[in-house]
Coordinates of C-alpha atoms and ligand atoms in Angstrom, one line a residue:
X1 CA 7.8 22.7 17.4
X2 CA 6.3 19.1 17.9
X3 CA 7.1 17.5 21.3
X4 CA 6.1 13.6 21.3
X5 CA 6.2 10.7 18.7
X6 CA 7.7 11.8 15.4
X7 CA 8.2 9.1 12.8
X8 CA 11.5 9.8 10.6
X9 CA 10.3 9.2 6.8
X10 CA 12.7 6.8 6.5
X11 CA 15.4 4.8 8.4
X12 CA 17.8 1.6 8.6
X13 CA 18.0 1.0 12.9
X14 CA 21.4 1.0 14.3
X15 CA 21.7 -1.2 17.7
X16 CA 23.9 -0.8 20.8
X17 CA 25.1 -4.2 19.5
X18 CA 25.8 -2.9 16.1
X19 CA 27.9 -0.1 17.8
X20 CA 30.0 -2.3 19.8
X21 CA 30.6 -4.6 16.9
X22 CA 31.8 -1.2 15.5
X23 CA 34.3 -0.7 17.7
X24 CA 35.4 -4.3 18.2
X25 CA 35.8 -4.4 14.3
X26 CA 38.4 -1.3 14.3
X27 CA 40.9 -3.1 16.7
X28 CA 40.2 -5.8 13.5
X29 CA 41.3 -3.1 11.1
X30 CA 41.4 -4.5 7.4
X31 CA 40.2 -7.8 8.5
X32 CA 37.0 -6.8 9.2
X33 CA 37.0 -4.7 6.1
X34 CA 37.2 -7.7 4.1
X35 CA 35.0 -10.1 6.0
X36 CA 32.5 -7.6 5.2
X37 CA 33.4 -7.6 1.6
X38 CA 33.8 -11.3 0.9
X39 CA 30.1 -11.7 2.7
X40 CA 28.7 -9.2 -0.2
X41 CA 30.6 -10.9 -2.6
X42 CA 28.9 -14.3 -2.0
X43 CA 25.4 -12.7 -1.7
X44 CA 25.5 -10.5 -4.6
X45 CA 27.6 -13.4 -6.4
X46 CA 29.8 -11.0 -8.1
X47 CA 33.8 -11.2 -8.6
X48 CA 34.6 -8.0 -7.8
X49 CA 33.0 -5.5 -4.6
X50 CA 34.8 -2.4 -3.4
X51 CA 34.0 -0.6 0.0
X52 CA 34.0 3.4 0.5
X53 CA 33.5 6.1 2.5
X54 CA 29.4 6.9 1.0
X55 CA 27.2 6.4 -2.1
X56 CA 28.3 9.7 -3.7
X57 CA 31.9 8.7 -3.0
X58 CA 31.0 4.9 -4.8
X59 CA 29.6 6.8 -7.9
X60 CA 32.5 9.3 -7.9
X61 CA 35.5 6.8 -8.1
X62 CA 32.9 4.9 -10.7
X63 CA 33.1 7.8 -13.1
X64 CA 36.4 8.1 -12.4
X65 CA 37.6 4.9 -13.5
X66 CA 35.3 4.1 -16.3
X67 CA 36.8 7.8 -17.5
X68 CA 40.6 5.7 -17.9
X69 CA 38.7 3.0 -19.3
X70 CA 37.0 4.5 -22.4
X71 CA 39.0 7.8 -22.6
X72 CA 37.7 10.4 -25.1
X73 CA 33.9 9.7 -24.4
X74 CA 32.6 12.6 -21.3
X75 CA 28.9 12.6 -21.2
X76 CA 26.7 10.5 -18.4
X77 CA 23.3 10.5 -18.6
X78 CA 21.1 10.5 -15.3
X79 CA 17.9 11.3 -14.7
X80 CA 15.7 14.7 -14.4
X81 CA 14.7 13.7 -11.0
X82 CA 16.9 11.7 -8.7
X83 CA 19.0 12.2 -5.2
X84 CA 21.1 15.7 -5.7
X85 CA 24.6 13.5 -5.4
X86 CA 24.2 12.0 -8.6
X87 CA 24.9 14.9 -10.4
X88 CA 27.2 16.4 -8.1
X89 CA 29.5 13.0 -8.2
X90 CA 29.8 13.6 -12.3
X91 CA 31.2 17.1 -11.9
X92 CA 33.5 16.1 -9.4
X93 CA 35.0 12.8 -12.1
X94 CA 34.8 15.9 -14.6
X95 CA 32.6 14.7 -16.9
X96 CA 29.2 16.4 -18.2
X97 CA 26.0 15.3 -17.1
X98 CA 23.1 14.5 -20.1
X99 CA 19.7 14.9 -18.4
X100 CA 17.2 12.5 -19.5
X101 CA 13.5 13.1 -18.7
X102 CA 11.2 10.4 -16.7
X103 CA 8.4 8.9 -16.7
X104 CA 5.1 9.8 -15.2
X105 CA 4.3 6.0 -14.7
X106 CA 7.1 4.3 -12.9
X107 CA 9.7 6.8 -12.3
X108 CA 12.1 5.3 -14.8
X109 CA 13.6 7.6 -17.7
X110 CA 11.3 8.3 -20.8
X111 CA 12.3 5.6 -23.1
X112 CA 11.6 8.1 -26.5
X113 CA 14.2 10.6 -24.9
X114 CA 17.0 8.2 -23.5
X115 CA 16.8 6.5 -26.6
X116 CA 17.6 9.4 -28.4
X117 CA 20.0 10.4 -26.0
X118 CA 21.8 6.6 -26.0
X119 CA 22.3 7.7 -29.9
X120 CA 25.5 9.5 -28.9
X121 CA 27.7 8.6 -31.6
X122 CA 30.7 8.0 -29.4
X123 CA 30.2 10.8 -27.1
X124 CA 28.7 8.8 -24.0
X125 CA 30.4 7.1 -21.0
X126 CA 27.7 5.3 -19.1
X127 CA 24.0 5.8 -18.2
X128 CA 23.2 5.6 -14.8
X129 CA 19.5 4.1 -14.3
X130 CA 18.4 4.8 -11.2
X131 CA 15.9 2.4 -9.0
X132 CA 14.2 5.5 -7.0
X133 CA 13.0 4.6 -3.9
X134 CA 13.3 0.7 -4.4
X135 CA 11.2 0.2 -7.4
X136 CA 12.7 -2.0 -10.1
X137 CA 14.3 0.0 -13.3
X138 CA 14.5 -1.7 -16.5
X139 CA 17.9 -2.4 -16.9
X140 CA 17.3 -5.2 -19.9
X141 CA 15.4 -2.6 -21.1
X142 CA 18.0 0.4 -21.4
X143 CA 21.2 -2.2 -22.2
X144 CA 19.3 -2.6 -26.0
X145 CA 19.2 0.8 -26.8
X146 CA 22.8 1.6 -25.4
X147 CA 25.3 1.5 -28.0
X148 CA 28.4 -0.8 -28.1
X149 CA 30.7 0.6 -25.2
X150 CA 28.3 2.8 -23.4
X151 CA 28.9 1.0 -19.5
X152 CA 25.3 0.9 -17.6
X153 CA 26.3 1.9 -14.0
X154 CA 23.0 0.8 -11.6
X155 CA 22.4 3.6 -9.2
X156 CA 21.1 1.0 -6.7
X157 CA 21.6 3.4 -3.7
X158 CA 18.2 3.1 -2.5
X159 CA 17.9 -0.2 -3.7
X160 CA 20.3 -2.9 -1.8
X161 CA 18.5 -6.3 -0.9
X162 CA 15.9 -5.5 -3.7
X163 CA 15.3 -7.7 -6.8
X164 CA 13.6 -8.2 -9.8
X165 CA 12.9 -10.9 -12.0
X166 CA 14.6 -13.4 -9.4
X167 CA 17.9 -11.3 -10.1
X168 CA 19.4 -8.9 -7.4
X169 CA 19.2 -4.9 -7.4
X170 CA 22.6 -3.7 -8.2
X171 CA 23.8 -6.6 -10.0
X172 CA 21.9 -6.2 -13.4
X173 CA 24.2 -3.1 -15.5
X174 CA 28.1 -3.5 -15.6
X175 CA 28.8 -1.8 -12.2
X176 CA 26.7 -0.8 -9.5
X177 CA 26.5 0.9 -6.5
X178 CA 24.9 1.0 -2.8
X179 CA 24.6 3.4 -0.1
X180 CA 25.0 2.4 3.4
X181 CA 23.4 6.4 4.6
X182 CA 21.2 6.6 6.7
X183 CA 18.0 6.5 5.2
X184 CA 18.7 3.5 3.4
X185 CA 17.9 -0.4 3.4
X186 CA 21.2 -0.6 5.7
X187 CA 23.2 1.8 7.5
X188 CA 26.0 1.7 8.4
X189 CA 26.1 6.0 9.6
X190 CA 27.6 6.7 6.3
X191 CA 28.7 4.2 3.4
X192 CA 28.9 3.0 0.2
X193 CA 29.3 -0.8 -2.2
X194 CA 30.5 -0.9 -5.4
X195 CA 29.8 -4.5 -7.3
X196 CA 30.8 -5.7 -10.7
X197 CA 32.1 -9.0 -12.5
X198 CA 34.0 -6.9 -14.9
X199 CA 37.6 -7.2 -14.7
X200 CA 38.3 -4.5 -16.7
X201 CA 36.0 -1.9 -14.3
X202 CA 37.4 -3.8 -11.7
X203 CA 40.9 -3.1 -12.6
X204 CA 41.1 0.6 -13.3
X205 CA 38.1 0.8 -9.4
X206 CA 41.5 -0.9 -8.2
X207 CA 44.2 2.1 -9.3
X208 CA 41.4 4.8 -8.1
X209 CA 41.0 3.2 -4.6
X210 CA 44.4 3.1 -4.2
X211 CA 45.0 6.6 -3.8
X212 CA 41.8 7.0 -1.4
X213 CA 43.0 7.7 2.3
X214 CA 41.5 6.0 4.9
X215 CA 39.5 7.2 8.4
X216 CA 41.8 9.1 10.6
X217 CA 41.3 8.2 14.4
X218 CA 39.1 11.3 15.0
X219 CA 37.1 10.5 11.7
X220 CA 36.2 7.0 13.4
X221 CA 35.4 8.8 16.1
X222 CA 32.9 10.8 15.0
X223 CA 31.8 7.9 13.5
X224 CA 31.0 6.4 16.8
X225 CA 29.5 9.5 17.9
X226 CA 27.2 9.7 14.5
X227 CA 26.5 6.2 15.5
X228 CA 25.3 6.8 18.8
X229 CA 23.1 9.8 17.8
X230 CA 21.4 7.5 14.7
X231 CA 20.7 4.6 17.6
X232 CA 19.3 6.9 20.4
X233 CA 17.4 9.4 18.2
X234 CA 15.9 7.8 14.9
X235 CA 13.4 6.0 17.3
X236 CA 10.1 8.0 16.9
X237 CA 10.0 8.4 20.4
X238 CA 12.9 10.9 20.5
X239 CA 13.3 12.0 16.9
X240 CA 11.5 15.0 17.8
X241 CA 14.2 16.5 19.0
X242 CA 16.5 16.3 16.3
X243 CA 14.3 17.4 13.8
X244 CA 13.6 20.5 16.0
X245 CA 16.9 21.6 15.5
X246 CA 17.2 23.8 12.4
X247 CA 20.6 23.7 11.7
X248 CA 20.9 19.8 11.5
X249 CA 18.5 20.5 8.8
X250 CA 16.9 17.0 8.7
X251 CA 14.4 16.3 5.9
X252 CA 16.3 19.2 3.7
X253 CA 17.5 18.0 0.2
X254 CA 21.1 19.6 0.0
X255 CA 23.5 19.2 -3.3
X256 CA 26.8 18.1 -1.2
X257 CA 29.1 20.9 -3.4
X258 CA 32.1 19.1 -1.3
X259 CA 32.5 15.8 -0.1
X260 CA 35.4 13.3 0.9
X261 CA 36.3 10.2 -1.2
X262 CA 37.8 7.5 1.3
X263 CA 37.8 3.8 1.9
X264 CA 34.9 2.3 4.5
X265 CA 36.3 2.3 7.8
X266 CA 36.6 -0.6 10.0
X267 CA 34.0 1.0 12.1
X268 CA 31.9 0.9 9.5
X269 CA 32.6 -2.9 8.5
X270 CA 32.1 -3.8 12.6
X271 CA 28.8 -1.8 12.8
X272 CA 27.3 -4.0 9.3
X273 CA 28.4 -7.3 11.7
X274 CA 25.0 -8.7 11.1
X275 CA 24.0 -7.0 8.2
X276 CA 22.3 -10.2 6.4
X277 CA 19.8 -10.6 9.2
X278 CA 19.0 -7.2 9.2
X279 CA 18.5 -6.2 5.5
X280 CA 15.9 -9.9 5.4
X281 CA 14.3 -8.4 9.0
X282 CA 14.0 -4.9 7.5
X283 CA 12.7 -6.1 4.2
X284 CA 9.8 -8.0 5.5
X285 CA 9.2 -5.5 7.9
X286 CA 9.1 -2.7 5.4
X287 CA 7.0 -5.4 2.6
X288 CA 4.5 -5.3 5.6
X289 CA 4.1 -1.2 5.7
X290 CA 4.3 -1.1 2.1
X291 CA 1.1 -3.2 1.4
X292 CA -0.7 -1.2 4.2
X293 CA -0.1 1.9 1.9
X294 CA -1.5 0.2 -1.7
X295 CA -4.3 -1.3 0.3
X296 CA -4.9 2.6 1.6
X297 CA -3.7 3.9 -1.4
X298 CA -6.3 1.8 -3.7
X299 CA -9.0 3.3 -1.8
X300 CA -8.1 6.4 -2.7
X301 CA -8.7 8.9 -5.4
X302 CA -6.4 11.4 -4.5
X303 CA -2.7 9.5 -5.1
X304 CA -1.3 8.1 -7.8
X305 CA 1.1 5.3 -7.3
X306 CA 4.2 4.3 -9.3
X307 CA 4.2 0.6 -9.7
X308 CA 2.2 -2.4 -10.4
X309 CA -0.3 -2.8 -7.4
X310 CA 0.0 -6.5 -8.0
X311 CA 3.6 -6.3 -6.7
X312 CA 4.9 -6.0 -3.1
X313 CA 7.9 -3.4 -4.5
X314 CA 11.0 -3.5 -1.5
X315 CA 10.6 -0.1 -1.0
X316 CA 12.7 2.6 1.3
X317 CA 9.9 4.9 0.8
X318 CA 6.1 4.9 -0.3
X319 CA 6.0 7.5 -3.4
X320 CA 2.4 8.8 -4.2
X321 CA 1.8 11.3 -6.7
X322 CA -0.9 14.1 -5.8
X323 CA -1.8 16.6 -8.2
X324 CA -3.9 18.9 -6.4
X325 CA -1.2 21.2 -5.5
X326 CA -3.3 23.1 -2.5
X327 CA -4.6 19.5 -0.6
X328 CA -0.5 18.3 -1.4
X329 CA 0.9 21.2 0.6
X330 CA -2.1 21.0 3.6
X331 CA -0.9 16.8 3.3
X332 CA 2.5 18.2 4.2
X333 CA 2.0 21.0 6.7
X334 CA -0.2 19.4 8.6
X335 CA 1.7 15.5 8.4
X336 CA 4.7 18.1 9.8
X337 CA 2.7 18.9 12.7
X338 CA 1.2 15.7 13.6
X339 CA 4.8 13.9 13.0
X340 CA 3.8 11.4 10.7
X341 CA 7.1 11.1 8.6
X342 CA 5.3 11.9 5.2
X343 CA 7.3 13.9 3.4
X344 CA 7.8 15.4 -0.3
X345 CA 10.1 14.0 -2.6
X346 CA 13.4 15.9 -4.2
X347 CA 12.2 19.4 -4.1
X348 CA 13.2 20.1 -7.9
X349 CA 14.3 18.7 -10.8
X350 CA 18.4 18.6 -11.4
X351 CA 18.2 21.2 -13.8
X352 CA 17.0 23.9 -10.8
X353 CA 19.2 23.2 -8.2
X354 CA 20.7 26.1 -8.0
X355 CA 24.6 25.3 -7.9
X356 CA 24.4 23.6 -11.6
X357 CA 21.5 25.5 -13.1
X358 CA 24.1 27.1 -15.3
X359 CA 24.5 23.6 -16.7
X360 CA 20.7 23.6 -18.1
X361 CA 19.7 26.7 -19.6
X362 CA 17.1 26.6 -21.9
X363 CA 16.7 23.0 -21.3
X364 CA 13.0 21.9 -19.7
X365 CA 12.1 18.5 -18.2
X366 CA 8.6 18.6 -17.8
X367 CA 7.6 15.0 -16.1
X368 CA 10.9 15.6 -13.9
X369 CA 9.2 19.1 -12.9
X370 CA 5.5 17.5 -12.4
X371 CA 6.9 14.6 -10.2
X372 CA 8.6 17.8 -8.3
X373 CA 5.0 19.5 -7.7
X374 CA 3.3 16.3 -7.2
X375 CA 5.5 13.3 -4.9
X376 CA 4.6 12.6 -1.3
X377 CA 6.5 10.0 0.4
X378 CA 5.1 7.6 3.1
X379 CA 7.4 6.0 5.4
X380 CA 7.6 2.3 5.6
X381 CA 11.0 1.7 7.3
X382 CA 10.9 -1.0 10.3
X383 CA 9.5 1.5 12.7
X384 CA 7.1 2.3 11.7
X385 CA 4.1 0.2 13.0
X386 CA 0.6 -0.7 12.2
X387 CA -0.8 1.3 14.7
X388 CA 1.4 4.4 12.9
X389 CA -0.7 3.2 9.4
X390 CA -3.9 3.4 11.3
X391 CA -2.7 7.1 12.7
X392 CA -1.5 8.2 9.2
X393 CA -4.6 6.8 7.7
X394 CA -7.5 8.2 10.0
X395 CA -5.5 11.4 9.7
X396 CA -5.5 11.0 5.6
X397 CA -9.5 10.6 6.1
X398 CA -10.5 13.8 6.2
X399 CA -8.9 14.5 3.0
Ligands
PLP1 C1 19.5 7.6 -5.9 C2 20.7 7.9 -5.0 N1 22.0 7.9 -5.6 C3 23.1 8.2 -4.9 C4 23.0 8.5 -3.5 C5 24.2 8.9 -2.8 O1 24.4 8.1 -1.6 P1 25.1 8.7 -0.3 O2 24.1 9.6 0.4 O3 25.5 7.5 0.5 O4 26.3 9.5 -0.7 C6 21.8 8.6 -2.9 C7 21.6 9.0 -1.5 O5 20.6 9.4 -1.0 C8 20.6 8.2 -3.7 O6 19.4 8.3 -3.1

C-alpha cells in the first residue's frame, strides 16, 4: 500500500463552495434544476436539454425514446471498445447491441465495418459514435453512410466542453449525451445532459422523463456525503487512502448490471453553480498537461498516440498505445507504486465482459482486442501539475 502523493488518473475538482451551492440549490428545488438547464441550452445552442440522474441513465431513456419513435427497428451499434455502460444501457431499453470494430489510428469505428453494418436494411435504430477520451469522432463522416432514419446518438460522455471544427462536442448527431461522473470534464458526484434540436426526440425524451422519480431526501443526502468525499479525497495529497481501500474498488472497470434512472437533483444543479468557469478553467488546464505528454510522447519510441500531434485534443485522459506487452505491464505495476495516476484503458473489449459474452459468440474484434493489450492512460486533469509531468517523465526514462 502507497502512503503519500497519489495522482487520481483523472478528475473534475469539486469545491467547498460548489457543495454549499449544492445545498443552497435544493431549498431552490426545480428552479435551480432549470437555471442549470436553460444555461446549457444557451451554450450548447440547442432547443431541447434534459437533465438525469448519470450518463448511463442519459443513454438509457435515449434508447428508450428513440425505440417509440421508430418502432420495429432494434439494433444499436456501438463500438468494440468503449466505457462498459454503453452496452449495458441498450439491454436495459431492450434493444440488441451491433458491435462495430475500431480503429487502430484514432479510436473511431473502422469505417469498412460500420459501413457495412450502417447497411441494415431497416433493422437499425441509431449508431452511437463515441468521442473516447475527448478526441473528436467523425460525426459528418458516419451521418453519410447512415441510412435514411437511422438517428446518430453522440456518446459525448467524456467529451463535454470539447469541439471540433468550430462546432461543440455533443451537438453534432441528432441527440447527445454528457456525463457529469466523476472522472469527467465536470462533476457534479454523479450526472448526466441530454441535448438535441429535434422536436420529435425531444417529444417522446419528454413522455420517458416523465415517469423518472426524483432524489428522495436520503438520496440527496448521500449526495452530499459523495460530495464531500470527491472534494476532500480526489486531491493527490489524500487520494492514497481511498484507493487503498479495496472494496471502493477505484480504478476497476465494472459493467453496472443495475442502475437507477432518475431526474438530476437539485443538489446536483446547486453543486454545477459555476459550471461555465470551471469547464473553461479545467480545459486550459488540462490543454496544458496534454501538450506536456505529445511533447514527451514525440520523443518517444515506445507509445503510440491516437490523434494528430498538430492538435491540442481537450482530452480527459492521455491514451498511448504500447505494444510491448512485458515493458506495458512493468509501466503499470510500477506507475501503481510510485502513484502516478497512469493507468490502462477498458480492460477488454465488449464482447468479453463477462455478463454479455453470451451476446458475442463466435464474433472477434481484433483492433478492439489490441487497443485492450496495448492502452495506457496518462492523467491530465487540473491537478495534476508540471512538476507531476517532470515526475512521471523522469520515472518513464528509464524505459
Ligand atoms: C464513453 C462513455 N459513455 C457513457 C458513460 C456513462 O456515464 P456515467 O458514468 O455518468 O453513467 C461513460 C462513463 O464513464 C463513458 O465514458
Amino acid at each position: 500500500m502507497r502512503i503519500g502523493r497519489s495522482i487520481p488518473p483523472a478528475a473534475a475538482p469539486i469545491s467547498l463552495v460548489d457543495i454549499l451551492n449544492g445545498i443552497r440549490g435544493l431549498f431552490n428545488g426545480q428552479r435551480e434544476i432549470e437555471r442549470f438547464r436553460d444555461e446549457l441550452k444557451q451554450y450548447f445552442g440547442v432547443k431541447h436539454c434534459f437533465l438525469v440522474s448519470s450518463g448511463k441513465a442519459a443513454l438509457t431513456v435515449i434508447l428508450q425514446a428513440l425505440k417509440e419513435l421508430s418502432p420495429g427497428r432494434e439494433e444499436v451499434v456501438i463500438p468494440a471498445y468503449t466505457c462498459y455502460s454503453v452496452p449495458a444501457a441498450v439491454i436495459r431499453a431492450g434493444l440488441k447491441i451491433r458491435l462495430c470494430d475500431m480503429d487502430s489510428r484514432t479510436l473511431g469505428f473502422d469505417r469498412k465495418m460500420l459501413s457495412s453494418l450502417l447497411k441494415g436494411e431497416g433493422r437499425i435504430l441509431c449508431v452511437i459514435p463515441t468521442h473516447l477520451f475527448g478526441i473528436p469522432c467523425e460525426i459528418g463522416r458516419i451521418r453519410q453512410m447512415a441510412e435514411a432514419g437511422t438517428i446518430l446518438v453522440e456518446d459525448a460522455a467524456q467529451a463535454m466542453g470539447g469541439e471540433y471544427g468550430g462546432q461543440k462536442l455533443g451537438c453534432l448527431g441528432d441527440v447527445g449525451f454528457f456525463s457529469l461522473g466523476r472522472g469527467k470534464a465536470l462533476s457534479t458526484v454523479e450526472g448526466g445532459i441530454i441535448v438535441t434540436n429535434r422536436d420529435d426526440i425531444a417529444k417522446h425524451l419528454q413522455t420517458r422523463l416523465q415517469m423518472l422519480p426524483h432524489c428522495t431526501f436520503i438520496e440527496n443526502l448521500v449526495l452530499v456525503i459523495q460530495g464531500l468525499i470527491l472534494w476532500l479525497f480526489m486531491r493527490p495529497s489524500l487520494f492514497w487512502l481511498p484507493k487503498s481501500i479495496p472494496f471502493l474498488g477505484l480504478g476497476k472497470t465494472l459493467y453496472p448490471s443495475t442502475f437507477t434512472l432518475k431526474y438530476m437533483s437539485s443538489f446536483q444543479a446547486g453543486l454545477a453553480r459555476r459550471w461555465l468557469g470551471k469547464i473553461n478553467e479545467f480545459k486550459r488546464a488540462r490543454k496544458e498537461i496534454v501538450m506536456c505528454w505529445q511533447d514527451f510522447a514525440g520523443k518517444t519510441r515506445a507509445g503510440r498516440i491516437f490523434h494528430n500531434p498538430g492538435n491540442v485534443p481537450d482530452l480527459i485522459r492521455f491514451p498511448i498505445g504500447i505494444a510491448d506487452s512485458r515493458l506495458r505491464t512493468e509501466i503499470l505495476d510500477d506507475a501503481e507504486r510510485s502513484g502516478l495516476g497512469i493507468m490502462p484503458g477498458y480492460p477488454g473489449p465488449v464482447n468479453h465482459i463477462e455478463q454479455t459474452r453470451k451476446l458475442f459468440l463466435n464474433q472477434e474484434y481484433p483492433v478492439a482486442e489490441k487497443m485492450a493489450r496495448e492502452l495506457i492512460t496518462f492523467p491530465v486533469h487540473p491537478l495534476v501539475t508540471v512538476k507531476d509531468v517532470r515526475r512521471v517523465t523522469k520515472f518513464l526514462k528509464k524505459w
